[in-house]
Amino acid sequence: MIEEIRIKDVGVIEESSLELSGGLNVLTGETGAGKTMILTALSMILGGKADASRVRVGSEKASAEAVVGVSTASRAWRRAEEAGAVDESEEGEEPREEELILARTMGAGGRSRAFLSGRTVPAGVLADVGGSLVAVHGQAEQLRLKSPAAQRRALDRFGGERLAELKERYREAFSRWLRARDEYERISSTSRERREEARQLQEALEEIDALELQPGEDESLKAESMRLENLEGLRSAGALASAALAGSEDAADAPNAVELVETARRALEAESDPALEALAERLATVTADLNDVAVEIAAFVTDLDVEGPGRLDEIQERRAAINALLRKHAPSVDEVLAWADEQRPRLEEIGQDDETLERLERERDEALAEAERLADELSEIRREAGRTLAERVSEELTALAMPSAELSVSVEPREDLDRHGRDEVALLLTPHAGAPAQPLGRGASGGELSRLMLAIEVVLAAADPVPTFVFDEVDAGVGGKAAVEIGRRLAMLARHVQVIVVTHLPQVAAFAETHVRILKGESEGVTSSDVTPLGDEERVTELARMLAGHETSDAARAHAQELLEDARSFAS
């Protein structure tokens, strides 16, 4: 709710601060005192058009600011978070009450600036935040329920839990239908491309499988190929190493490592010395190792002779086939094998397209049938709720001095479904007998429109609340008993939400929880207004002025006191 409004240099208001309560707040004052300027300031704060002509004469700029209490779980707070005006709430954090400060300045030259909790923002952000916090009723362009979408939402909330539960079931069916339909269309529209993809994948995988690749095979074949291309060098190195280690038939008298180490070992063993014996044992181990290496070298050379040129041809042919595959798919055998593993599920998926399409078609048709059935039920419940809403609002209009006016709720089906059903919802007003039903905002005066919206808001208050309602001209053209009924209904609405009313009627003002008087004065030839909250005695004086034109009349004061007592009796 709005906790405080601060205004500076707006029209006739030089500087004022207005504290508001959570119930019914009434603004009164003589014609021209500046009540309209408060609504002008509020319109600025809520992102409305900023008119430079509203800047007070002699001032460089006008400013208006509102301190608004909101829940951190509200749409307004989330929008403020998106705008960077407040810190974002932590996930899972419990909702709490916080303050938002909405402000606007208007320069005499026509430039305006908007602020949200101290941060400069576009005026549209203020309008977005304010639109979820305050509903202003007084002119057709200010109607909270002007759009068909807003009227449908209001009717759905009025329909209660039964409608809400059915709507949730409908949305689930509608979402299932959308998913199945979109997936069916996606697969159907790409069936030719998918078949070609499957053919190419099948050929590629068959080619890979036919080669029976082994992990790392390209590198091992490369190494073997290099070895076979250097056979003579390998044989020569092997022979030389083998002769040096263990000797050869061609050089039987030449010394070799095994014989030399063995000679050394025997020389050490010949002496009976523990240290030399230990070294001799180590030389025995060396001899065994040298023999083993010599044997392995001989085997290596023998294998070279067995493999020969035939094996090299074999390897080169295999490498050529593998390289052709690598050029198509990946730089290495390991990557080719990984790619193949990734593509096999894809091939299987595409291969099941026919089955998938049959399943999706079945799911799509079943979900659509369910959504259409629920949409029909939704339409019927909306019609029932619409009839009840229309009856209650029409009853309220009778009490508000519009006895011939009737509200009707039109629920007409469209051909296509959307996430809300298939209904076009419209609230229509018949202002008097014989007149055609027209959309809200047409065919009604400003006062009639305000009373119509008051009647609607009173009926919707518990089901579709907005934190703050502002009514202007709600009492235009009425008086007497009808004025009392307007006051009562404003008080009824204020039990659920904050209500701010600009009124000329004492019967309405008597129901206020907070009564503010706008008083016009003049200083040095410049008109100014002062905003003053009234206490009990001051309220009697103000109501007497509104009743009789002057506050000193005993009869007027007695009548004013009676109005206050009757209003308090209603409130209790």
Coordinates of C-alpha atoms in Angstrom, one line a residue:
M1 CA 0.0 0.0 0.0
I2 CA 1.0 3.7 -0.4
E3 CA 2.4 4.8 3.0
E4 CA 3.2 8.4 2.1
I5 CA 3.1 10.8 -0.9
R6 CA 5.4 13.8 -1.1
I7 CA 4.7 16.6 -3.6
K8 CA 6.6 19.6 -4.5
D9 CA 5.7 22.4 -7.0
V10 CA 2.9 20.5 -8.7
G11 CA 0.2 23.0 -9.8
V12 CA -1.0 25.0 -6.8
I13 CA 0.8 22.7 -4.3
E14 CA 4.1 24.2 -3.2
E15 CA 5.2 21.4 -0.9
S16 CA 3.2 18.8 0.9
S17 CA 3.6 15.4 2.5
L18 CA 0.6 13.1 2.7
E19 CA 0.6 10.1 5.1
L20 CA -2.1 7.5 4.3
S21 CA -3.6 4.6 6.2
G22 CA -4.3 1.1 5.0
G23 CA -8.1 1.6 4.8
L24 CA -10.3 4.3 3.4
N25 CA -8.5 7.6 2.7
V26 CA -10.6 10.6 1.7
L27 CA -9.4 13.8 0.1
T28 CA -11.8 16.8 0.4
G29 CA -11.6 20.5 -0.3
E30 CA -13.2 23.3 -2.1
T31 CA -13.3 23.4 -5.9
G32 CA -9.9 24.4 -7.2
A33 CA -8.2 23.8 -3.9
G34 CA -5.8 21.3 -5.5
K35 CA -7.3 17.8 -5.1
T36 CA -6.7 17.2 -8.8
M37 CA -3.1 18.0 -8.4
I38 CA -2.7 15.2 -5.9
L39 CA -4.1 12.8 -8.6
T40 CA -1.8 14.4 -11.1
A41 CA 1.2 13.8 -8.8
L42 CA 0.1 10.2 -8.3
S43 CA -0.2 9.8 -12.1
M44 CA 3.3 11.0 -12.5
I45 CA 4.6 8.6 -9.9
L46 CA 2.8 5.7 -11.6
G47 CA 4.6 6.4 -14.9
G48 CA 1.8 8.4 -16.5
K49 CA 2.3 11.3 -18.9
A50 CA 4.3 14.2 -17.3
D51 CA 2.8 17.5 -18.4
A52 CA 5.1 20.5 -18.1
S53 CA 2.1 22.8 -17.7
R54 CA 1.6 21.2 -14.2
V55 CA 4.9 22.7 -12.9
R56 CA 4.1 25.4 -10.4
V57 CA 4.4 28.9 -11.7
G58 CA 7.9 30.3 -11.0
S59 CA 9.4 26.8 -10.3
E60 CA 12.0 25.1 -12.4
K61 CA 10.6 21.6 -11.9
A62 CA 7.9 19.6 -10.2
S63 CA 8.5 16.4 -8.2
A64 CA 6.3 13.7 -6.8
E65 CA 7.4 10.7 -4.7
A66 CA 5.5 7.8 -3.1
V67 CA 6.7 5.4 -0.4
V68 CA 5.0 2.1 -1.0
G69 CA 5.1 -1.0 1.2
V70 CA 5.3 -4.2 -0.8
S71 CA 6.0 -7.9 -0.2
T72 CA 9.3 -9.2 -1.6
A73 CA 7.2 -12.0 -3.2
S74 CA 5.1 -9.5 -5.2
R75 CA 5.3 -8.8 -8.9
A76 CA 6.3 -5.2 -8.2
W77 CA 9.3 -6.2 -6.1
R78 CA 10.4 -8.7 -8.8
R79 CA 10.2 -6.0 -11.4
A80 CA 12.3 -3.7 -9.2
E81 CA 14.9 -6.5 -8.9
E82 CA 15.0 -6.8 -12.7
A83 CA 15.5 -3.0 -12.9
G84 CA 18.4 -3.2 -10.5
A85 CA 16.6 -0.9 -8.0
V86 CA 16.8 -3.3 -5.1
D87 CA 19.0 -6.2 -4.1
E88 CA 17.7 -9.6 -5.4
S89 CA 16.2 -11.9 -2.9
E90 CA 18.1 -15.1 -2.0
E91 CA 16.6 -18.3 -3.3
G92 CA 14.4 -19.9 -0.7
E93 CA 14.3 -16.7 1.4
E94 CA 11.0 -16.1 3.3
P95 CA 8.9 -13.2 1.9
R96 CA 9.0 -10.0 3.9
E97 CA 7.6 -6.5 3.8
E98 CA 9.9 -3.8 2.3
E99 CA 9.6 -0.3 1.0
L100 CA 9.8 0.9 -2.6
I101 CA 10.2 4.5 -3.4
L102 CA 8.6 5.6 -6.7
A103 CA 9.6 9.2 -7.8
R104 CA 9.2 11.4 -10.8
T105 CA 10.4 14.9 -11.7
M106 CA 9.1 17.2 -14.4
G107 CA 11.1 20.1 -15.6
A108 CA 9.4 23.3 -16.7
G109 CA 11.1 22.8 -20.1
G110 CA 9.4 19.5 -20.6
R111 CA 12.1 17.0 -19.5
S112 CA 11.0 14.3 -17.0
R113 CA 13.0 11.7 -15.1
A114 CA 11.8 8.6 -13.2
F115 CA 13.4 7.0 -10.2
L116 CA 12.8 3.7 -8.4
S117 CA 14.3 3.4 -4.9
G118 CA 16.9 6.0 -5.9
R119 CA 17.8 4.4 -9.2
T120 CA 17.1 6.2 -12.5
V121 CA 14.7 4.1 -14.6
P122 CA 12.5 4.5 -17.7
A123 CA 9.1 5.8 -17.0
G124 CA 7.8 2.5 -18.3
V125 CA 9.4 0.7 -15.4
L126 CA 7.4 2.9 -13.0
A127 CA 4.3 2.2 -15.0
D128 CA 4.9 -1.5 -14.8
V129 CA 5.6 -1.5 -11.1
G130 CA 2.8 0.9 -10.3
G131 CA 0.3 -1.0 -12.4
S132 CA 0.5 -3.9 -10.1
L133 CA 0.3 -1.7 -7.0
V134 CA -2.4 0.9 -7.8
A135 CA -5.6 0.9 -9.8
V136 CA -6.8 4.4 -10.7
H137 CA -10.5 4.8 -11.6
G138 CA -11.9 8.0 -13.0
Q139 CA -11.3 8.0 -16.8
A140 CA -11.7 5.3 -19.4
E141 CA -8.0 5.2 -20.2
Q142 CA -7.2 4.4 -16.5
L143 CA -9.4 1.3 -16.3
R144 CA -7.7 -1.5 -14.6
L145 CA -10.0 -3.9 -16.4
K146 CA -9.8 -2.2 -19.8
S147 CA -8.1 -5.1 -21.7
P148 CA -9.9 -8.4 -22.5
A149 CA -7.0 -10.2 -20.8
A150 CA -7.5 -8.3 -17.5
Q151 CA -11.2 -9.0 -17.7
R152 CA -10.6 -12.7 -18.2
R153 CA -8.2 -12.8 -15.3
A154 CA -10.6 -11.1 -13.0
L155 CA -13.4 -13.4 -14.0
D156 CA -11.2 -16.5 -13.5
R157 CA -10.2 -15.3 -10.0
F158 CA -13.9 -14.6 -9.2
G159 CA -14.6 -18.2 -10.3
G160 CA -12.7 -19.5 -7.2
E161 CA -10.9 -22.8 -6.6
R162 CA -13.1 -24.9 -8.8
L163 CA -12.3 -22.8 -11.8
A164 CA -8.6 -22.5 -10.8
E165 CA -8.2 -26.3 -10.5
L166 CA -9.9 -26.9 -13.8
K167 CA -7.8 -24.3 -15.4
E168 CA -4.6 -26.0 -14.1
R169 CA -5.7 -29.3 -15.5
Y170 CA -6.5 -27.7 -18.8
R171 CA -3.1 -26.0 -19.0
E172 CA -1.4 -29.4 -18.4
A173 CA -3.3 -31.0 -21.2
F174 CA -2.7 -28.0 -23.5
S175 CA 1.0 -28.1 -22.7
R176 CA 1.1 -31.9 -23.5
W177 CA -0.6 -31.2 -26.8
L178 CA 1.8 -28.4 -27.7
R179 CA 4.8 -30.6 -26.9
A180 CA 3.5 -33.6 -28.9
R181 CA 2.4 -31.4 -31.8
D182 CA 5.6 -29.5 -32.1
E183 CA 7.8 -32.7 -31.8
Y184 CA 5.6 -34.5 -34.4
E185 CA 5.9 -31.5 -36.8
R186 CA 9.6 -31.2 -36.2
I187 CA 10.3 -34.9 -37.1
S188 CA 7.8 -34.9 -40.0
S189 CA 9.1 -31.7 -41.5
T190 CA 12.7 -33.1 -41.5
S191 CA 11.9 -36.7 -42.4
R192 CA 13.7 -36.5 -45.8
E193 CA 16.8 -35.0 -44.2
R194 CA 16.7 -37.5 -41.4
R195 CA 16.5 -40.4 -43.8
E196 CA 19.5 -39.1 -45.8
E197 CA 21.3 -38.6 -42.5
A198 CA 20.5 -42.2 -41.5
R199 CA 21.8 -43.5 -44.8
Q200 CA 25.1 -41.6 -44.5
L201 CA 25.5 -42.7 -40.9
Q202 CA 24.9 -46.4 -41.8
E203 CA 27.5 -46.3 -44.6
A204 CA 30.0 -44.6 -42.3
L205 CA 29.6 -47.0 -39.5
E206 CA 29.7 -50.0 -41.8
E207 CA 33.0 -48.8 -43.2
I208 CA 34.4 -48.3 -39.8
D209 CA 33.2 -51.7 -38.5
A210 CA 34.6 -53.4 -41.6
L211 CA 38.1 -52.3 -40.8
E212 CA 37.8 -53.7 -37.3
L213 CA 40.0 -50.8 -35.9
Q214 CA 41.9 -51.3 -32.7
P215 CA 42.5 -48.4 -30.3
G216 CA 45.8 -46.7 -31.1
E217 CA 46.3 -48.8 -34.2
D218 CA 47.3 -45.9 -36.4
E219 CA 50.3 -45.1 -34.2
S220 CA 51.4 -48.7 -33.7
L221 CA 51.3 -49.3 -37.5
K222 CA 53.3 -46.2 -38.1
A223 CA 56.0 -47.3 -35.6
E224 CA 56.1 -50.8 -37.2
S225 CA 56.3 -49.4 -40.7
M226 CA 59.3 -47.2 -39.7
R227 CA 61.0 -50.3 -38.3
L228 CA 60.5 -52.4 -41.4
E229 CA 61.7 -49.6 -43.7
N230 CA 65.0 -49.7 -41.8
L231 CA 65.6 -53.5 -41.8
E232 CA 69.3 -53.4 -42.9
G233 CA 70.2 -50.9 -40.3
L234 CA 68.3 -52.8 -37.6
R235 CA 70.0 -56.1 -38.6
S236 CA 73.5 -54.5 -38.5
A237 CA 72.9 -52.9 -35.2
G238 CA 71.5 -56.1 -33.7
A239 CA 74.5 -58.2 -35.0
L240 CA 77.0 -55.7 -33.7
A241 CA 75.3 -55.5 -30.3
S242 CA 75.0 -59.3 -30.1
A243 CA 78.7 -59.9 -30.9
A244 CA 79.8 -57.3 -28.4
L245 CA 77.7 -58.9 -25.7
A246 CA 78.1 -62.7 -26.3
G247 CA 80.5 -63.0 -29.3
S248 CA 79.9 -64.4 -32.8
E249 CA 81.0 -67.3 -35.0
D250 CA 82.8 -65.0 -37.4
A251 CA 85.0 -63.5 -34.6
A252 CA 85.3 -66.4 -32.1
D253 CA 88.6 -65.0 -30.6
A254 CA 87.3 -61.5 -30.1
P255 CA 86.6 -60.5 -26.5
N256 CA 82.9 -60.0 -25.6
A257 CA 81.2 -58.5 -22.6
V258 CA 79.9 -61.8 -21.1
E259 CA 83.3 -63.4 -21.1
L260 CA 85.1 -60.3 -19.7
V261 CA 82.5 -60.0 -16.9
E262 CA 82.8 -63.7 -16.2
T263 CA 86.6 -63.5 -16.0
A264 CA 86.3 -60.7 -13.5
R265 CA 83.9 -62.6 -11.4
R266 CA 86.1 -65.7 -11.2
A267 CA 89.1 -63.5 -10.3
L268 CA 87.2 -62.1 -7.4
E269 CA 85.9 -65.4 -6.2
A270 CA 89.5 -66.8 -6.1
E271 CA 90.2 -64.6 -3.1
S272 CA 88.6 -65.4 0.2
D273 CA 87.5 -61.9 1.0
P274 CA 83.9 -61.1 2.0
A275 CA 83.8 -57.8 0.2
L276 CA 85.1 -59.3 -3.0
E277 CA 82.7 -62.2 -2.7
A278 CA 79.8 -59.7 -2.5
L279 CA 81.0 -57.9 -5.6
A280 CA 81.4 -61.3 -7.4
E281 CA 77.8 -62.0 -6.7
R282 CA 76.8 -58.8 -8.3
L283 CA 78.9 -59.6 -11.4
A284 CA 77.1 -62.9 -11.6
T285 CA 73.8 -61.0 -11.9
V286 CA 75.3 -58.7 -14.6
T287 CA 76.4 -61.8 -16.5
A288 CA 72.8 -63.2 -16.4
D289 CA 71.4 -59.8 -17.6
L290 CA 73.9 -59.6 -20.4
N291 CA 72.9 -63.1 -21.6
D292 CA 69.2 -62.2 -21.5
V293 CA 69.8 -59.1 -23.5
A294 CA 71.8 -61.0 -26.0
V295 CA 69.1 -63.6 -26.4
E296 CA 66.4 -60.9 -27.0
I297 CA 68.6 -59.1 -29.5
A298 CA 69.0 -62.4 -31.4
A299 CA 65.2 -63.0 -31.4
F300 CA 64.6 -59.4 -32.6
V301 CA 67.0 -60.0 -35.6
T302 CA 65.4 -63.3 -36.4
D303 CA 61.9 -61.7 -36.4
L304 CA 63.1 -59.1 -38.8
D305 CA 64.0 -61.8 -41.2
V306 CA 60.6 -63.5 -40.8
E307 CA 58.6 -60.3 -41.4
G308 CA 60.5 -59.0 -44.3
P309 CA 59.1 -57.0 -47.3
G310 CA 55.7 -58.8 -47.3
R311 CA 54.8 -57.5 -43.9
L312 CA 55.8 -54.0 -44.9
D313 CA 53.4 -54.1 -47.9
E314 CA 50.7 -55.4 -45.6
I315 CA 51.2 -52.5 -43.1
Q316 CA 51.3 -49.9 -45.8
E317 CA 48.0 -51.1 -47.3
R318 CA 46.4 -51.1 -43.9
R319 CA 47.6 -47.6 -43.1
A320 CA 46.3 -46.3 -46.5
A321 CA 42.8 -47.7 -45.7
I322 CA 42.9 -46.2 -42.2
N323 CA 44.1 -42.8 -43.4
A324 CA 41.3 -42.6 -45.9
L325 CA 38.9 -43.2 -43.0
L326 CA 40.6 -40.6 -40.8
R327 CA 40.3 -37.9 -43.6
K328 CA 36.5 -38.4 -43.5
H329 CA 35.8 -38.5 -39.8
A330 CA 38.6 -37.6 -37.3
P331 CA 42.4 -37.1 -37.0
S332 CA 43.0 -40.4 -35.1
V333 CA 41.7 -43.9 -34.8
D334 CA 40.7 -43.3 -31.2
E335 CA 38.6 -40.3 -32.2
V336 CA 37.0 -42.2 -35.1
L337 CA 36.0 -45.0 -32.6
A338 CA 34.6 -42.3 -30.2
W339 CA 32.6 -40.7 -33.0
A340 CA 31.2 -44.1 -34.0
D341 CA 30.1 -44.7 -30.5
E342 CA 28.4 -41.4 -30.4
Q343 CA 26.6 -41.9 -33.7
R344 CA 25.2 -45.3 -33.1
P345 CA 22.4 -44.1 -30.7
R346 CA 21.6 -41.3 -33.2
L347 CA 21.2 -43.9 -36.0
E348 CA 19.0 -46.0 -33.8
E349 CA 16.9 -42.9 -32.9
I350 CA 16.4 -42.0 -36.5
G351 CA 15.6 -45.6 -37.4
Q352 CA 12.7 -45.4 -35.0
D353 CA 11.1 -42.3 -36.6
D354 CA 8.1 -44.2 -37.9
E355 CA 7.4 -45.6 -34.4
T356 CA 8.0 -42.2 -32.8
L357 CA 5.7 -40.4 -35.2
E358 CA 2.9 -42.9 -34.5
R359 CA 3.4 -42.5 -30.8
L360 CA 3.5 -38.7 -31.0
E361 CA 0.4 -38.6 -33.2
R362 CA -1.4 -40.7 -30.7
E363 CA -0.3 -38.5 -27.8
R364 CA -1.1 -35.3 -29.7
D365 CA -4.6 -36.4 -30.6
E366 CA -5.3 -37.7 -27.0
A367 CA -4.0 -34.5 -25.4
L368 CA -6.0 -32.3 -27.9
A369 CA -9.2 -34.2 -27.1
E370 CA -8.6 -33.8 -23.4
A371 CA -7.8 -30.1 -23.8
E372 CA -10.9 -29.5 -25.9
R373 CA -13.0 -31.3 -23.3
L374 CA -11.6 -29.3 -20.4
A375 CA -11.9 -26.1 -22.5
D376 CA -15.6 -26.7 -22.9
E377 CA -15.9 -27.3 -19.1
L378 CA -13.9 -24.1 -18.5
S379 CA -16.3 -22.2 -20.8
E380 CA -19.3 -23.4 -18.9
I381 CA -17.9 -22.5 -15.5
R382 CA -16.8 -19.1 -16.7
R383 CA -20.4 -18.5 -17.9
E384 CA -21.7 -19.5 -14.5
A385 CA -19.2 -17.3 -12.8
G386 CA -20.0 -14.5 -15.3
R387 CA -23.7 -14.7 -14.5
T388 CA -23.1 -14.5 -10.8
L389 CA -20.6 -11.6 -11.2
A390 CA -23.1 -9.7 -13.4
E391 CA -25.9 -10.2 -10.9
R392 CA -23.9 -9.0 -8.0
V393 CA -22.4 -6.0 -9.8
S394 CA -25.9 -5.0 -11.1
E395 CA -27.2 -5.1 -7.6
E396 CA -24.4 -2.8 -6.5
L397 CA -25.1 -0.4 -9.3
T398 CA -28.7 -0.1 -8.2
A399 CA -27.5 0.9 -4.7
L400 CA -25.1 3.4 -6.3
A401 CA -27.9 5.4 -8.0
M402 CA -27.7 3.5 -11.3
P403 CA -30.9 1.5 -11.0
S404 CA -31.3 0.9 -14.7
A405 CA -27.7 -0.1 -15.4
E406 CA -26.7 -3.7 -15.8
L407 CA -23.4 -5.4 -16.2
S408 CA -23.2 -8.5 -18.4
V409 CA -20.3 -10.9 -18.9
S410 CA -19.8 -12.2 -22.4
V411 CA -18.0 -15.5 -22.8
E412 CA -17.7 -16.4 -26.4
P413 CA -15.6 -19.3 -27.8
R414 CA -12.9 -18.9 -30.4
E415 CA -12.1 -21.6 -32.9
D416 CA -8.5 -22.1 -31.6
L417 CA -7.2 -22.9 -28.2
D418 CA -4.6 -21.0 -26.3
R419 CA -3.1 -21.5 -22.8
H420 CA -6.2 -19.9 -21.2
G421 CA -8.8 -21.9 -23.0
R422 CA -10.8 -20.9 -26.0
D423 CA -12.9 -18.0 -24.5
E424 CA -13.1 -14.4 -25.4
V425 CA -14.3 -12.7 -22.1
A426 CA -15.8 -9.2 -22.2
L427 CA -17.5 -7.1 -19.5
L428 CA -20.3 -5.1 -21.0
L429 CA -22.4 -2.3 -19.5
T430 CA -25.9 -1.4 -20.3
P431 CA -26.1 2.1 -18.8
H432 CA -29.9 2.5 -18.9
A433 CA -32.9 0.7 -20.2
G434 CA -33.0 0.4 -24.0
A435 CA -29.3 1.2 -24.5
P436 CA -27.1 -1.4 -26.1
A437 CA -24.5 -3.2 -24.0
Q438 CA -21.1 -1.7 -24.6
P439 CA -17.5 -2.5 -23.5
L440 CA -16.3 -0.8 -20.3
G441 CA -15.4 2.8 -20.8
R442 CA -17.9 3.5 -23.5
G443 CA -21.3 5.0 -23.1
A444 CA -20.8 6.1 -19.5
S445 CA -19.9 9.4 -18.0
G446 CA -16.9 9.8 -15.8
G447 CA -19.0 9.6 -12.6
E448 CA -21.0 6.6 -13.9
L449 CA -17.8 4.9 -14.9
S450 CA -16.2 5.4 -11.5
R451 CA -19.3 4.0 -9.8
L452 CA -19.4 1.0 -12.2
M453 CA -15.7 0.3 -11.3
L454 CA -16.5 0.7 -7.6
A455 CA -19.3 -1.8 -7.9
I456 CA -17.0 -4.2 -9.8
E457 CA -14.1 -3.8 -7.4
V458 CA -16.4 -4.3 -4.3
V459 CA -17.6 -7.6 -5.8
L460 CA -14.1 -8.7 -6.9
A461 CA -12.3 -7.4 -3.8
A462 CA -11.8 -10.7 -2.1
A463 CA -10.9 -12.6 -5.3
D464 CA -8.9 -10.2 -7.4
P465 CA -7.3 -7.6 -5.1
V466 CA -4.9 -4.8 -6.1
P467 CA -3.1 -3.3 -3.0
T468 CA -4.4 0.3 -3.6
F469 CA -7.5 1.7 -5.4
V470 CA -7.9 5.4 -6.3
F471 CA -11.4 6.7 -7.2
D472 CA -12.1 10.2 -8.7
E473 CA -15.5 11.5 -9.6
V474 CA -17.1 8.4 -8.0
D475 CA -19.8 10.7 -6.5
A476 CA -20.5 12.8 -9.6
G477 CA -24.2 13.5 -10.1
V478 CA -25.4 11.7 -6.9
G479 CA -26.4 12.7 -3.4
G480 CA -28.6 11.7 -0.5
K481 CA -29.1 8.0 0.1
A482 CA -27.0 7.1 -3.0
A483 CA -24.1 9.0 -1.6
V484 CA -24.3 7.1 1.7
E485 CA -24.3 3.8 -0.3
I486 CA -21.2 4.9 -2.2
G487 CA -19.5 5.6 1.1
R488 CA -20.5 2.3 2.5
R489 CA -19.2 0.4 -0.5
L490 CA -16.0 2.3 -0.5
A491 CA -15.7 1.3 3.2
M492 CA -16.5 -2.3 2.3
L493 CA -13.7 -2.3 -0.4
A494 CA -11.3 -0.8 2.1
R495 CA -11.7 -3.8 4.4
H496 CA -9.6 -5.7 1.8
V497 CA -7.4 -3.0 0.2
Q498 CA -6.2 0.5 0.6
V499 CA -8.7 3.0 -1.0
I500 CA -8.0 6.7 -1.8
V501 CA -11.1 8.8 -2.8
V502 CA -11.4 12.4 -4.0
T503 CA -14.9 13.4 -3.0
H504 CA -17.2 16.4 -2.7
L505 CA -19.8 14.5 -0.7
P506 CA -19.8 14.5 3.1
Q507 CA -21.8 11.3 3.1
V508 CA -18.8 9.6 1.5
A509 CA -16.1 11.5 3.5
A510 CA -17.7 10.4 6.8
F511 CA -16.6 6.8 6.2
A512 CA -12.9 7.7 6.0
E513 CA -10.3 6.2 8.3
T514 CA -8.0 9.0 7.2
H515 CA -9.5 12.3 6.2
V516 CA -7.3 14.8 4.4
R517 CA -8.3 18.4 3.6
I518 CA -6.8 20.4 0.7
L519 CA -7.0 24.1 1.6
K520 CA -6.4 26.8 -1.0
G521 CA -4.6 30.0 0.0
E522 CA -2.9 33.0 -1.6
S523 CA 0.4 34.7 -0.9
E524 CA 1.9 37.6 -2.8
G525 CA -0.6 37.0 -5.6
V526 CA 0.3 33.3 -6.0
T527 CA -2.3 30.7 -5.2
S528 CA -1.1 27.7 -3.1
S529 CA -2.6 24.7 -1.4
D530 CA -1.9 23.0 1.9
V531 CA -2.6 19.4 2.6
T532 CA -3.8 18.7 6.2
P533 CA -4.8 15.5 7.9
L534 CA -7.9 16.1 10.1
G535 CA -8.6 15.0 13.7
D536 CA -12.1 14.2 14.9
E537 CA -13.2 17.8 15.7
E538 CA -11.7 19.0 12.5
R539 CA -13.6 16.4 10.6
V540 CA -16.8 17.7 12.0
T541 CA -15.9 21.2 10.9
E542 CA -15.0 20.0 7.4
L543 CA -18.1 17.9 7.0
A544 CA -20.2 20.8 8.1
R545 CA -18.6 23.0 5.5
M546 CA -19.3 20.4 2.8
L547 CA -23.0 20.1 4.0
A548 CA -23.9 23.8 4.4
G549 CA -21.1 25.8 2.8
H550 CA -19.9 27.1 6.1
E551 CA -18.6 25.3 9.2
T552 CA -20.2 27.4 11.9
S553 CA -23.8 26.3 11.4
D554 CA -24.9 24.3 14.4
A555 CA -27.4 22.3 12.3
A556 CA -24.6 21.5 9.8
R557 CA -22.3 20.4 12.6
A558 CA -25.0 18.3 14.2
H559 CA -25.6 16.7 10.9
A560 CA -21.9 16.1 10.4
Q561 CA -21.6 14.5 13.8
E562 CA -24.6 12.2 12.9
L563 CA -22.9 11.2 9.6
L564 CA -19.7 10.3 11.5
E565 CA -21.5 8.2 14.1
D566 CA -23.5 6.4 11.4
A567 CA -20.3 5.6 9.5
R568 CA -18.6 4.3 12.7
S569 CA -21.6 2.2 13.4
F570 CA -21.3 0.6 10.0
A571 CA -17.6 0.0 10.4
S572 CA -18.1 -1.8 13.7

